[in-house]
XYZ file of C-alpha atoms in Angstrom:
111
model
C -6.709 10.208 -6.273
C -4.375 6.951 -8.799
C -0.959 9.458 -8.388
C -2.017 9.070 -4.738
C -3.558 5.569 -5.039
C 0.263 5.112 -5.523
C 2.079 7.538 -3.059
C 0.537 5.131 -0.165
C 1.568 2.195 -1.614
C 4.897 3.836 -1.828
C 4.725 4.486 1.376
C 3.357 1.342 3.126
C 6.070 -0.696 2.242
C 8.399 2.154 3.371
C 6.871 1.820 5.821
C 6.974 -2.192 6.105
C 11.001 -2.411 4.836
C 12.336 0.578 7.367
C 10.274 -1.665 10.708
C 11.154 -5.107 10.045
C 14.799 -4.672 8.214
C 15.129 -1.852 11.722
C 16.930 0.970 9.216
C 15.498 4.913 9.207
C 16.709 5.184 6.018
C 16.895 3.517 3.085
C 14.656 3.230 -0.094
C 12.590 0.238 -1.827
C 13.022 -1.175 -5.474
C 9.706 -0.536 -7.050
C 7.795 0.267 -9.866
C 3.973 0.774 -10.254
C 1.817 0.678 -12.562
C -1.701 2.432 -12.214
C -4.324 -0.109 -13.365
C -7.801 1.040 -14.796
C -11.150 -1.169 -14.966
C -14.387 -0.847 -15.140
C -17.014 1.118 -16.934
C -17.396 4.472 -14.450
C -18.034 4.933 -11.762
C -20.540 1.781 -11.396
C -17.600 -0.783 -12.192
C -14.951 1.478 -11.948
C -12.221 -0.801 -9.743
C -8.974 1.152 -9.815
C -5.477 -0.545 -8.670
C -2.097 -0.923 -8.195
C 0.282 -3.798 -9.915
C 3.361 -3.594 -8.184
C 7.105 -5.422 -8.309
C 9.506 -4.548 -5.781
C 12.942 -5.330 -4.724
C 12.903 -7.629 -0.734
C 14.496 -5.478 0.843
C 16.338 -1.840 0.551
C 19.056 0.412 -1.024
C 21.306 2.651 1.111
C 22.544 5.712 -1.403
C 25.693 3.673 -0.597
C 24.234 1.242 -2.902
C 24.445 -1.298 -0.128
C 21.505 -3.075 -0.277
C 19.588 -4.971 2.688
C 17.448 -7.995 2.304
C 14.084 -7.913 4.649
C 13.929 -10.986 6.184
C 11.065 -13.664 6.028
C 8.410 -12.474 7.473
C 4.000 -12.259 7.483
C 3.370 -9.679 5.007
C -0.380 -8.958 6.870
C 1.066 -6.146 8.437
C 1.822 -4.437 4.888
C -1.724 -5.037 4.116
C -2.440 -3.766 7.098
C -0.109 -0.293 6.445
C -1.809 0.442 2.983
C -5.236 -0.916 4.141
C -5.267 2.474 6.646
C -3.279 5.066 4.576
C -6.026 3.945 1.655
C -8.407 4.945 4.441
C -7.220 7.803 5.768
C -6.388 9.186 1.872
C -10.763 8.291 1.040
C -11.529 10.281 3.802
C -9.319 13.083 3.494
C -10.371 13.390 -0.024
C -14.073 13.255 1.024
C -15.360 10.063 -0.320
C -15.883 8.392 2.972
C -16.289 8.937 6.705
C -15.164 6.918 9.602
C -19.254 5.225 9.288
C -18.121 3.927 6.097
C -15.010 3.227 6.948
C -16.243 0.829 10.278
C -18.226 -0.896 8.429
C -15.500 -1.962 5.468
C -13.239 -2.854 8.308
C -15.806 -5.872 9.471
C -16.499 -6.803 6.128
C -15.166 -10.503 5.616
C -11.777 -10.162 2.970
C -8.971 -12.495 2.925
C -6.337 -9.891 1.518
C -7.074 -6.295 1.760
C -4.782 -6.557 -1.598
C -7.810 -7.482 -3.419
C -10.388 -5.792 -1.884
């Protein structure tokens, strides 16, 4: 599951950057580190630390810088991907997703 969580983060960033920059190809420069915290299962808190370039690299080496935009859409993409993963893995269902969506949370990245 932790590898799949990293894939959610990477693909969310990829979709977001390609949309914002307006390119159909290109790859983000990103390093992801899995961090687990707390005792399993009661307080287990897996999360990802990431450092990423603010744009996309083409195979030619050209780098396209992301404009200064709101990151809220990236958060929403990631949130949807994590919910889809958890549902696919049988960890949550649509009812739980509906309940989580309405929880007051300033930033899903820190949920």
